Coordinates of C-alpha atoms in Angstrom, one line a residue:
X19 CA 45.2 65.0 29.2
X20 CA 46.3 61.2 28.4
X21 CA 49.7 61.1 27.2
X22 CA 50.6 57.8 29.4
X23 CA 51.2 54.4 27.8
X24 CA 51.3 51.0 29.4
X25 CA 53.0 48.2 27.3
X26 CA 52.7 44.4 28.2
X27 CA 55.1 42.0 27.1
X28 CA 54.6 38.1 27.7
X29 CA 57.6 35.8 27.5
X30 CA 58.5 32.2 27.7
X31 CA 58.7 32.6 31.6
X32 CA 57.4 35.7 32.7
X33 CA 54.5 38.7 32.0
X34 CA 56.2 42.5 32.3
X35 CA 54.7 45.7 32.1
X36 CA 56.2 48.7 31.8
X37 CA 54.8 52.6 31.6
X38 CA 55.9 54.8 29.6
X39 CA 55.8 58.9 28.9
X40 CA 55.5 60.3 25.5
X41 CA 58.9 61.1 25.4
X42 CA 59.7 57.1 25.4
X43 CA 61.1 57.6 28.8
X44 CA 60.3 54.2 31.0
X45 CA 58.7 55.3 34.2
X46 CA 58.2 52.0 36.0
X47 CA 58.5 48.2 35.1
X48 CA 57.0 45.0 37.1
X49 CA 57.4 41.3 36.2
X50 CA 55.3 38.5 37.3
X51 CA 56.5 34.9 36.4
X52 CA 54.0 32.8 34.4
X53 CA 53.7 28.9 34.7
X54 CA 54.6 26.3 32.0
X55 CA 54.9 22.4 32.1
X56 CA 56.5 20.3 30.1
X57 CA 54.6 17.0 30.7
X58 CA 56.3 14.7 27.1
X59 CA 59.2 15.7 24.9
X60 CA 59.1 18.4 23.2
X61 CA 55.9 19.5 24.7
X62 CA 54.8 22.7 26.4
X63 CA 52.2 24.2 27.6
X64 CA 50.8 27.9 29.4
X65 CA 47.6 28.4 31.3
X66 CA 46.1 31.7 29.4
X67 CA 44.5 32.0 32.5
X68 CA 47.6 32.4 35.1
X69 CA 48.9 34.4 32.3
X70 CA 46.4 36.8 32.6
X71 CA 46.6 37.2 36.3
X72 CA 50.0 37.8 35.9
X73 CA 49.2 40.4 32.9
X74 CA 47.1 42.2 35.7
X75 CA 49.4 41.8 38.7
X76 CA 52.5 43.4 36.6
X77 CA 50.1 46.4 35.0
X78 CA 48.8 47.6 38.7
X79 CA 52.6 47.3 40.7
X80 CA 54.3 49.6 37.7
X81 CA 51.0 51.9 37.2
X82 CA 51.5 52.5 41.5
X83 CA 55.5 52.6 40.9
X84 CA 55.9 55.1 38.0
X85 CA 52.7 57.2 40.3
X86 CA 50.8 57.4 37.2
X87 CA 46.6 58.0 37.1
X88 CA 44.5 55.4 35.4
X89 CA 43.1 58.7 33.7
X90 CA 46.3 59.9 32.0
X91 CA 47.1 56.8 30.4
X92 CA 45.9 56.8 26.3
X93 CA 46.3 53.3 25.3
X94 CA 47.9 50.1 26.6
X95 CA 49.5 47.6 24.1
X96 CA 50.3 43.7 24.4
X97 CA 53.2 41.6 22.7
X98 CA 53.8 38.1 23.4
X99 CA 55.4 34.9 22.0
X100 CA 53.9 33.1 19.5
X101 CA 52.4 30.6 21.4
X102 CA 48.3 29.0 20.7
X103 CA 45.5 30.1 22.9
X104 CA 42.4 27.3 22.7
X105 CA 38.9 28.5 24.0
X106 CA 35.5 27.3 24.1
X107 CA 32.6 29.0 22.4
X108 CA 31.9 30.9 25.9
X109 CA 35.1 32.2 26.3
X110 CA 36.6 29.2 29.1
X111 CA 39.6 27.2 28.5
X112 CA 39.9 24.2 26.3
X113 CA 43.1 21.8 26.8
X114 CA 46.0 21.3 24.6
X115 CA 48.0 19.2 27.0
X116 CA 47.8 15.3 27.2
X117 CA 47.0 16.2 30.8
X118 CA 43.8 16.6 30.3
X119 CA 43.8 19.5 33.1
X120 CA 41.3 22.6 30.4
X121 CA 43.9 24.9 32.4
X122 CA 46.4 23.9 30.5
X123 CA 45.4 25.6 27.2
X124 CA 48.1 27.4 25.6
X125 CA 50.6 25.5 23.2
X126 CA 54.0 27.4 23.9
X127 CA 56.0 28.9 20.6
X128 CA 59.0 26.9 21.7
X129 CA 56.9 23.6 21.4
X130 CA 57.5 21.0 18.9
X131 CA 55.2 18.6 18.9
X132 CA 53.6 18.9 15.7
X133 CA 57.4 18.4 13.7
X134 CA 55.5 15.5 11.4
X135 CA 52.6 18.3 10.6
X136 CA 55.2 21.3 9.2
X137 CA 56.8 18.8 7.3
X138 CA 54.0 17.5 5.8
X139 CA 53.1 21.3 5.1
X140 CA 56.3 22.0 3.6
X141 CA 56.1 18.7 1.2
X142 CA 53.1 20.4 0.1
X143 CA 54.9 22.9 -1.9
X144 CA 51.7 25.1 -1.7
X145 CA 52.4 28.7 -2.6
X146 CA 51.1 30.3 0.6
X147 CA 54.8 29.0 1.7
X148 CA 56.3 31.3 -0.4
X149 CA 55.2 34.1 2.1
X150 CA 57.1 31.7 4.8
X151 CA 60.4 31.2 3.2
X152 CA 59.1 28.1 1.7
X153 CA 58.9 25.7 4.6
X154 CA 56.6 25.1 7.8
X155 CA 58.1 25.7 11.1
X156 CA 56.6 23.5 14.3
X157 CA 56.5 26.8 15.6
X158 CA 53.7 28.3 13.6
X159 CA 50.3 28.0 14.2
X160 CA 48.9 26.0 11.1
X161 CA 50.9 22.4 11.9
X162 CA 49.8 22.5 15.6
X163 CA 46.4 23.3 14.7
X164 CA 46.7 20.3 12.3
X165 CA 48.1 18.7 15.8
X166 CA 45.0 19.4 17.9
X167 CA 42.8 18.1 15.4
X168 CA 44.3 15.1 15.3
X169 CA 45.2 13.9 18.5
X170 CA 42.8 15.6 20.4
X171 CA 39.8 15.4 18.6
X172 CA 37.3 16.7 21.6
X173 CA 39.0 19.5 22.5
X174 CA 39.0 20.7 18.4
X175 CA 34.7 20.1 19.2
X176 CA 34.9 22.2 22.0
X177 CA 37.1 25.2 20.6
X178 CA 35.0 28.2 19.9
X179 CA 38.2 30.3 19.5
X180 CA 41.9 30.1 18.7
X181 CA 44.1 32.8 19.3
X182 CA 47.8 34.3 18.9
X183 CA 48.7 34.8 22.5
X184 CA 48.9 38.5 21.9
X185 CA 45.1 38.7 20.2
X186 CA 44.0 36.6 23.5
X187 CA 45.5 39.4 24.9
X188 CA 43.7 41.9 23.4
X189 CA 40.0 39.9 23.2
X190 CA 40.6 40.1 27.3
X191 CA 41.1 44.0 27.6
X192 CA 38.6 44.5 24.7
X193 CA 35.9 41.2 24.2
X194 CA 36.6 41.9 20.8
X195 CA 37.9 39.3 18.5
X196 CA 39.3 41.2 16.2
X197 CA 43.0 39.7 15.1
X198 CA 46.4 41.7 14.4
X199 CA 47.5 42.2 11.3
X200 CA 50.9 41.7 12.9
X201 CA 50.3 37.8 14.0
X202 CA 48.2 36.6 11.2
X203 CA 50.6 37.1 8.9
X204 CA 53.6 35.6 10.8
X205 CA 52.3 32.6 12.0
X206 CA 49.1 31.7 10.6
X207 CA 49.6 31.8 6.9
X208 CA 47.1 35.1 6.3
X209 CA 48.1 36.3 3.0
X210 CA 47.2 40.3 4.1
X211 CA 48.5 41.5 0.8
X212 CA 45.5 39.5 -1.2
X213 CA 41.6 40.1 -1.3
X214 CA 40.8 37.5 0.5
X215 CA 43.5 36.8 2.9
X216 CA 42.2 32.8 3.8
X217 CA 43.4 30.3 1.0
X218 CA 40.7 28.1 1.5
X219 CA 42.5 25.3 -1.3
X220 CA 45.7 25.7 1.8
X221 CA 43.1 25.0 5.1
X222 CA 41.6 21.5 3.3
X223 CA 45.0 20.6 1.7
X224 CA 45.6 20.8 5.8
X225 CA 42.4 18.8 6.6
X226 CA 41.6 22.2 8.2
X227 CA 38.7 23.6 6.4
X228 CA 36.6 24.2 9.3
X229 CA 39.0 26.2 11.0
X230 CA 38.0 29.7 10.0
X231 CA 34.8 29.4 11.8
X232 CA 35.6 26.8 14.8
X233 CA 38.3 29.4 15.8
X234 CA 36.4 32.2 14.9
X235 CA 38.8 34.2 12.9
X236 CA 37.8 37.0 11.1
X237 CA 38.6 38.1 7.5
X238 CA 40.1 41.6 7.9
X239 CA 43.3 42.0 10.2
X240 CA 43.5 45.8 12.4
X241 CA 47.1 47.1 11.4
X242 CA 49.8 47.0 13.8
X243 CA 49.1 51.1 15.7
X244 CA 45.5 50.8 15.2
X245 CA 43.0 50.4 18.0
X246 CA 41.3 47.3 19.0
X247 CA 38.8 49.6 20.7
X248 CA 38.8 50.4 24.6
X249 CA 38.7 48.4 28.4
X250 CA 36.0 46.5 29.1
X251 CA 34.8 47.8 32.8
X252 CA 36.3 44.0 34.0
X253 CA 39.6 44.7 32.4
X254 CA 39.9 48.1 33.5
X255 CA 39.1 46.9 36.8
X256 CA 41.8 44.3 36.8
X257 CA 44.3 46.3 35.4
X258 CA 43.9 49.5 37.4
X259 CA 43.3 51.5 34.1
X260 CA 39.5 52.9 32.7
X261 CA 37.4 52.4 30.2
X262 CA 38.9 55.3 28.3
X263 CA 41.9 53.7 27.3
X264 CA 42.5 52.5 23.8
X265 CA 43.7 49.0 23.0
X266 CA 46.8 48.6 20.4
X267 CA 46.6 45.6 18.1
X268 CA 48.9 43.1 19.4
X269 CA 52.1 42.3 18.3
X270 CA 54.5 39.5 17.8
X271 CA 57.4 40.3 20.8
X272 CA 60.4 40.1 18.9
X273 CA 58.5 42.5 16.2
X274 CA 57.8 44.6 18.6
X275 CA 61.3 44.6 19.9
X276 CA 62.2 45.0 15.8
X277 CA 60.1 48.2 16.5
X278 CA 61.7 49.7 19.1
X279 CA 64.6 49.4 18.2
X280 CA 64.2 50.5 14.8
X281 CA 62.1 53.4 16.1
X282 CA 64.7 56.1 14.9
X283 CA 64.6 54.6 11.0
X284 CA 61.4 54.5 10.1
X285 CA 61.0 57.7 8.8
X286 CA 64.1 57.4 6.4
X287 CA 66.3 54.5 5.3
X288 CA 64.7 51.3 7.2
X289 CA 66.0 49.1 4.4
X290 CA 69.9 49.4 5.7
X291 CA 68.7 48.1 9.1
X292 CA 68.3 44.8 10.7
X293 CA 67.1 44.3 14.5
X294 CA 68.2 41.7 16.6
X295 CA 66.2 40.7 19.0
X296 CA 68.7 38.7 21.0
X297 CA 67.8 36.5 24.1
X298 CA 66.5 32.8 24.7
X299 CA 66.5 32.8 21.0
X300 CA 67.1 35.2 18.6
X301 CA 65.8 36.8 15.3
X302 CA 66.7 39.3 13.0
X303 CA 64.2 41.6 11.7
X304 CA 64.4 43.5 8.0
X305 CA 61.7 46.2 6.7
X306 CA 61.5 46.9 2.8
X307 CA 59.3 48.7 0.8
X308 CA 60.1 46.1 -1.9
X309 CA 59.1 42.8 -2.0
X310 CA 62.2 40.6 -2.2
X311 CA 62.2 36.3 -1.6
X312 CA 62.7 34.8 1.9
X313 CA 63.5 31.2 1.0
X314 CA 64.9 29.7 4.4
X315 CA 64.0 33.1 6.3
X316 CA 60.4 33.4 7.6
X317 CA 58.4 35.9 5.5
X318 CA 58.2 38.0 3.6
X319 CA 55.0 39.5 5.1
X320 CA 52.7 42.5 4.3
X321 CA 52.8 45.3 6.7
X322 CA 53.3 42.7 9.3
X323 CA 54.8 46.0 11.5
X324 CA 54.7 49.2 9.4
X325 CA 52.1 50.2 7.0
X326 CA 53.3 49.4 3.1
X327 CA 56.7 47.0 4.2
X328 CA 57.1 43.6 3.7
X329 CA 59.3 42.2 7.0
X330 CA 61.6 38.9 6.8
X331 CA 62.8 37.6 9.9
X332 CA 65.7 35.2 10.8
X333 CA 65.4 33.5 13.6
X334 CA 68.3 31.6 15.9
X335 CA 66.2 28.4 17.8
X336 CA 68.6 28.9 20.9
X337 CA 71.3 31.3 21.9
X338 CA 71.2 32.6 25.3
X339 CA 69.1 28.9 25.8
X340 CA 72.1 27.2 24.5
X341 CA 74.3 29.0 26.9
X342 CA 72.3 27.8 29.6
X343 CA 72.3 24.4 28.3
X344 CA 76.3 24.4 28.0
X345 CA 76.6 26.2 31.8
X346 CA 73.8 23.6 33.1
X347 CA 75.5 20.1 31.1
X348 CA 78.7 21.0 31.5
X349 CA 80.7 19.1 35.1
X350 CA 81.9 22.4 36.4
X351 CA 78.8 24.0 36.0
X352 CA 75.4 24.4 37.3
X353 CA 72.6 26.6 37.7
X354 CA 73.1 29.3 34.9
X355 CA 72.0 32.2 36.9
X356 CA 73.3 35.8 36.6
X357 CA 76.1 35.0 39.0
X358 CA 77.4 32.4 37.5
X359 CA 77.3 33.4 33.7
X360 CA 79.1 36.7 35.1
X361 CA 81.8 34.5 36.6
X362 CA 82.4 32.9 33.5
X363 CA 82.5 35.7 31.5
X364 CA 84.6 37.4 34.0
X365 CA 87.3 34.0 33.4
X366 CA 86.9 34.4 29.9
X367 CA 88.5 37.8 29.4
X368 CA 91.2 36.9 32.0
X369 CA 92.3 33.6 29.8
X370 CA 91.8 35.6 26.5
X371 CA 94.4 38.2 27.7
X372 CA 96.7 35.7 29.1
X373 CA 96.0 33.5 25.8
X374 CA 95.7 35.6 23.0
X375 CA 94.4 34.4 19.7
X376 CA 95.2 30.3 20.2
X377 CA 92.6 30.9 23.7
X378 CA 90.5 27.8 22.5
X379 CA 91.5 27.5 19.2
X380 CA 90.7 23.8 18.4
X381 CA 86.8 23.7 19.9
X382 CA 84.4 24.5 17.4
X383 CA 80.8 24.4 17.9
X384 CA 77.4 24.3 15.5
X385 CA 74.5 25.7 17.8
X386 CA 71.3 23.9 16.2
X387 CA 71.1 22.2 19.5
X388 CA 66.9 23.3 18.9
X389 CA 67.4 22.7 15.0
X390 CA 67.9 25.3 12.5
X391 CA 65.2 28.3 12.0
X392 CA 67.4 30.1 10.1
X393 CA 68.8 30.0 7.1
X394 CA 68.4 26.4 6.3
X395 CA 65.1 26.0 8.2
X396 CA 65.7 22.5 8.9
X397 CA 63.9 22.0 12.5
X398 CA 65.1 18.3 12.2
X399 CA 69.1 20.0 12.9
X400 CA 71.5 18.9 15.8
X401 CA 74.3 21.1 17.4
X402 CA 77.8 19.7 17.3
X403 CA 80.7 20.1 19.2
X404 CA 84.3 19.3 17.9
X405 CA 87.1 19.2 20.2
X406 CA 86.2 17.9 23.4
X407 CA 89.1 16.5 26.3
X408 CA 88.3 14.7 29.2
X409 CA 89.2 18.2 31.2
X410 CA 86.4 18.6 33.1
X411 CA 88.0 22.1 34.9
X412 CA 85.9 25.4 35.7
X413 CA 88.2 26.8 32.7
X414 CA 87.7 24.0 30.2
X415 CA 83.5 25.3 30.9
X416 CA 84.9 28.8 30.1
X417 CA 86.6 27.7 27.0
X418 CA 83.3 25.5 25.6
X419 CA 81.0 28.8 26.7
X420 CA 83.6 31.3 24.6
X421 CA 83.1 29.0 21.4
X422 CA 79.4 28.6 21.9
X423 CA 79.0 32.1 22.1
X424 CA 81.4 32.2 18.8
X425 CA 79.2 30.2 17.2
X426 CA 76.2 32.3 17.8
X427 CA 77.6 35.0 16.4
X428 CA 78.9 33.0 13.6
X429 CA 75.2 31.9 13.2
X430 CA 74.2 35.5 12.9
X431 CA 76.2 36.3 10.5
X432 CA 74.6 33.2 8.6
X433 CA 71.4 34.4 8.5
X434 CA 72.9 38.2 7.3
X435 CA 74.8 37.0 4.6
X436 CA 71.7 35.1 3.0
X437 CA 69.4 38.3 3.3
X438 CA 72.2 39.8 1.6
X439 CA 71.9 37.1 -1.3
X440 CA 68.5 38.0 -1.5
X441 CA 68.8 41.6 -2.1
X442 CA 68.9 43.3 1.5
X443 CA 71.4 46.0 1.6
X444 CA 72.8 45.8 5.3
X445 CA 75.0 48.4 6.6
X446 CA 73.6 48.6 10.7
X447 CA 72.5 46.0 13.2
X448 CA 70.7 47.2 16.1
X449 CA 71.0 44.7 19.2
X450 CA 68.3 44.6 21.9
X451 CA 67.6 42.1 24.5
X452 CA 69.4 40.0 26.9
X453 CA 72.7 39.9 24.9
X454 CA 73.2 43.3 25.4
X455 CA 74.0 41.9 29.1
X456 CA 76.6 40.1 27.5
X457 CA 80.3 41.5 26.8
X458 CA 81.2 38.9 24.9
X459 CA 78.4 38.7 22.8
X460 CA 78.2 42.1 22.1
X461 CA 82.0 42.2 21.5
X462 CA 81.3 39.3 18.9
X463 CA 78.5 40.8 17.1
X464 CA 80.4 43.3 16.1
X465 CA 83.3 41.7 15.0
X466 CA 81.8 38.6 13.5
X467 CA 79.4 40.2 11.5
X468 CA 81.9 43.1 10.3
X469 CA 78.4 45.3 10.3
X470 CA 77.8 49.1 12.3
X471 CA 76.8 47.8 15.6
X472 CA 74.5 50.2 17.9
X473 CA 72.7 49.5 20.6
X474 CA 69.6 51.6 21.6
X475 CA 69.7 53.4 24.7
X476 CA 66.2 52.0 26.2
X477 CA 66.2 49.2 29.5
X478 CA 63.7 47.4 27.3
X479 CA 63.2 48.0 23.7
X480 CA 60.5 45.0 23.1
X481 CA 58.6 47.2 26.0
X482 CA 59.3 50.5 24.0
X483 CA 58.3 49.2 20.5
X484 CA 54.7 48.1 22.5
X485 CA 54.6 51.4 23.8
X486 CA 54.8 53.0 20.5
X487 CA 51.7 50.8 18.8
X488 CA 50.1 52.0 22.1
X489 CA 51.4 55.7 21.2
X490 CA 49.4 55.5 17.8
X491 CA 46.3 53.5 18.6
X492 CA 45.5 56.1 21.4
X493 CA 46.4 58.8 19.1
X494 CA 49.1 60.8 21.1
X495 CA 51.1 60.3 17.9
X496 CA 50.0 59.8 14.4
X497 CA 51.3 57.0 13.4
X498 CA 53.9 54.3 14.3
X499 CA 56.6 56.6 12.4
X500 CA 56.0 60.1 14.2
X501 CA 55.5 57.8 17.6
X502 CA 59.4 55.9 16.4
X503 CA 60.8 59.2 16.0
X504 CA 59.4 61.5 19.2
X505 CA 60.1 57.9 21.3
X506 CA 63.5 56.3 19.9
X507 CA 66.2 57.3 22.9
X508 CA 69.0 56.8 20.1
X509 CA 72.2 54.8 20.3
X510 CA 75.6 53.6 21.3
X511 CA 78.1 52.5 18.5
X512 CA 79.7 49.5 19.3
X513 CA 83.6 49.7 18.2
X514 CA 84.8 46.7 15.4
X515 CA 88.5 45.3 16.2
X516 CA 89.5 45.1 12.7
X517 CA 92.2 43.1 13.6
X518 CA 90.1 40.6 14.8
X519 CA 88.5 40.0 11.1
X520 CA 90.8 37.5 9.8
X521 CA 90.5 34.9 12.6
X522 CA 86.7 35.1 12.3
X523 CA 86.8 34.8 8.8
X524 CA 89.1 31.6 9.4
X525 CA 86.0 30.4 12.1
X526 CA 82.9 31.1 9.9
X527 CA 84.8 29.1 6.7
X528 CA 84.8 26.0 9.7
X529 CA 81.4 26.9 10.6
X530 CA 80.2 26.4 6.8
X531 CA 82.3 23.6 6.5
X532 CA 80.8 21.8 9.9
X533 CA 77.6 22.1 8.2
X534 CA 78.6 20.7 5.6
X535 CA 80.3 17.8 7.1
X536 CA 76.9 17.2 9.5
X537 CA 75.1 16.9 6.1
X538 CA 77.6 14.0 5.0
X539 CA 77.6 12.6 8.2
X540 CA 73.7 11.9 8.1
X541 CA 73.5 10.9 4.0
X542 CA 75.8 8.1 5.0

């Protein structure tokens, strides 16, 4: 009987696999790191290829770990970033990198070269952009498109296809070309809710009215659950799985984290919960059965996850990034590994307790230090830091790091209180991802934000929300609802120091204010 379920996540650094029981229990996991260069500013770039490998690599070590048969696995699913996959018309690798090397093919989510193209986009005013919070991210798909065409006229000749990272995904395990519903809609503009889903008027407005054939994209999306069809013998082959097992449409990763850890609400009241998906950057997920506006969040888009919900996201550019970036800039420093973010953290509750309340009172700090996804969606943003000393002490890094991790939970609650001005009703936030690593984050969350905090009892819930479109394209559950509730592992509740309110009340008034002052600053 196949009951198994493999789920593949690809990250900024790394391709994990984990399997997976019908219960939602997570039998195994294996990572394998993934290359990416940075060869200009703002620029980078993944070899798809590599990428693959490391797919492969990570599906065979957790299939032999968790001692599971290629023949009771059902289905396999793929998430990834959002990052642009450029192929030839046979299939082989077309570069995107000023390189030259065809290896380098893939334009990463986090790149930013194409800032000149979203803004021309958003100065465009079309109405597709009202399905994308009426403005163009660098991040989507559309402006570096509009990139490639431009600067890199031969490889645009050569491209026979252009995919989401996760449909690459799937067109390896399957050959098919089919796209997700779930990535179409997100980052490429696909209007899923209308007949025809292309706005052809959009794509030459863009100078891009060849695209729909160069990239071969099709016209009609498979819905996030469904089945891209079954493994190819060379895929099942390379993953150490058979040509039995179903293919899940792919899935954006931090709606697939949205997913999992939403898992236990989507039979019910959905609408009162946000996910967020909290590590190198993070976003904040909302379902509704009713179509409300997104201006300054990305979205809203049509059954971009669950069959007959719009989904809005607000995203944070840099969070656990920016803590790097203040542990790696900072003189007392360095490498911001595990070890060393633990011995700050560790210094952090010792100085709070000896402290109290005035423990780094007078630094403040705006985290746009990757511009502003969310809520002013403003890519053009810089961070700001106000209260700097020449102390240059191990404690004066612990003191900068407490405030920047303020700030990104002031930031969050940013981007709640505008989908509350929009008409979300938000009463529980369900954290996932690296954060949940993170006392002090966690701690903040909670008390920033002033919502019900939980945090779902799964090692990996980006991994689990895979698991459950691969749970309803190989039909061991009947849908992404009945697969959310038989695999959702529940929750821990997070306690709220209610005496902690006022002072971050106090904080977030500075935080608006900064913002405002930034604004002044640069209209001078």
């Amino acid at each position: 009987m196949r009951h198994n379920l493999v789920a593949v996540d690809v990250g900024t650094g790394s391709a994990r696999a984990g399997i997976f029981d019908p219960a939602g229990r997570l039998l195994a996991r294996a990572t394998n790191p993934i290359v990416m260069i940075r060869p200009l500013e703002n620029h980078a770039e993944h070899d798809s290829t590599d990428i693959w490998d490391a797919v492969c690599k990570a599906v065979r070590t957790a299939l032999v770990d968790a001692e599971v048969s290629a023949e009771s696995v059902a289905a396999i699913g793929f998430d990834a970033t959002c990052s642009l996959v450029i192929r030839g018309r046979d299939g082989q690798p077309v570069s995107v990198s000023t390189t030259g090397e065809d290896r380098f093919d893939t334009i990463v989510w986090l790149d930013h070269r194409a800032i000149a193209e979203a803004d021309f986009l958003t100065d465009s005013r079309h109405r597709v952009l009202d399905f994308a919070g009426k403005s163009m991210s660098p991040e989507m798909q559309m402006p570096k498109l509009m990139w490639l065409k431009k600067h890199m006229p031969e490889s645009w000749s050569r491209m026979g296809y252009a995919f989401d990272l996760a449909d690459f995904l799937t067109w390896k395990a399957t050959g098919s070309a089919q796209r997700s519903n779930c990535t179409l809609t997100a980052k490429w503009n696909f209007l899923a809710q209308e007949k025809t889903g292309w706005q052809t008027d959009y794509l030459a407005m863009a100078g891009l009215s060849d695209l729909v054939e160069r990239a071969g994209l099709p016209e009609l999306t498979v819905q996030p659950g469904g089945s891209m069809g079954t493994l190819t013998p060379d895929a099942a082959a390379e993953l150490g799985l058979d040509c039995q097992c179903h293919v899940a449409a792919g899935m954006i990763d931090a709606y697939a984290g949205a997913l999992g850890a939403l898992g236990g609400s989507l039979q019910s009241d959905v609408g009162r919960h946000v996910a967020l998906i909290a590590g190198t950057s993070s976003c904040l997920v909302a379902l509704s059965e009713e179509q409300m506006p997104g201006q300054s969040l990305w979205g809203p888009y049509w059954q971009a996850v669950l069959p007959d919900h719009w989904l809005v996201e607000g995203g944070q550019s840099a969070t656990g990034a920016l803590l790097d970036h203040i542990v790696r800039m900072h003189a007392a420093g360095g490498e911001p590994n595990p070890q060393l973010h633990g011995r700050i953290v560790s210094r952090v509750m010792e100085l709070r307790a000896r402290e109290g309340d005035t423990f780094a009172d007078r630094l403040h700090v705006l985290p746009d230090f990757h511009g502003n996804r969310s809520p002013l969606a403003d890519p053009h943003a810089v961070g700001v830091i106000s209260g700097l000393t020449l102390d240059t002490s191990f404690d004066n890094l612990c003191r900068l790091y407490w405030r920047t991790a303020v700030a990104i939970a002031l930031g969050a609650r940013h981007v709640l209180d505008t989908m509350e001005g929009f008409g979300y009703v938000i009463e529980t936030l369900h954290v996932t991802g690296g954060h949940v690593k993170n006392p002090l984050l966690i701690e903040l969350y909670a008390d920033v934000t002033g919502k019900r905090i939980v945090v779902p009892k799964t090692a990996d819930a980006v991994l689990l929300g895979t698991a459950m479109t691969a749970a309803s394209a190989g039909h061991v559950y009947d849908g992404l609802a009945a697969a959310g509730a038989a695999m959702y592992p529940g929750g821990d509740e997070v306690p709220v120091s209610a005496s902690a309110a006022k002072g971050y009340d106090r904080d977030y008034r500075r935080f608006l204010a900064m913002h405002r002052h930034r604004q002044e600053l640069e209209s001078l």
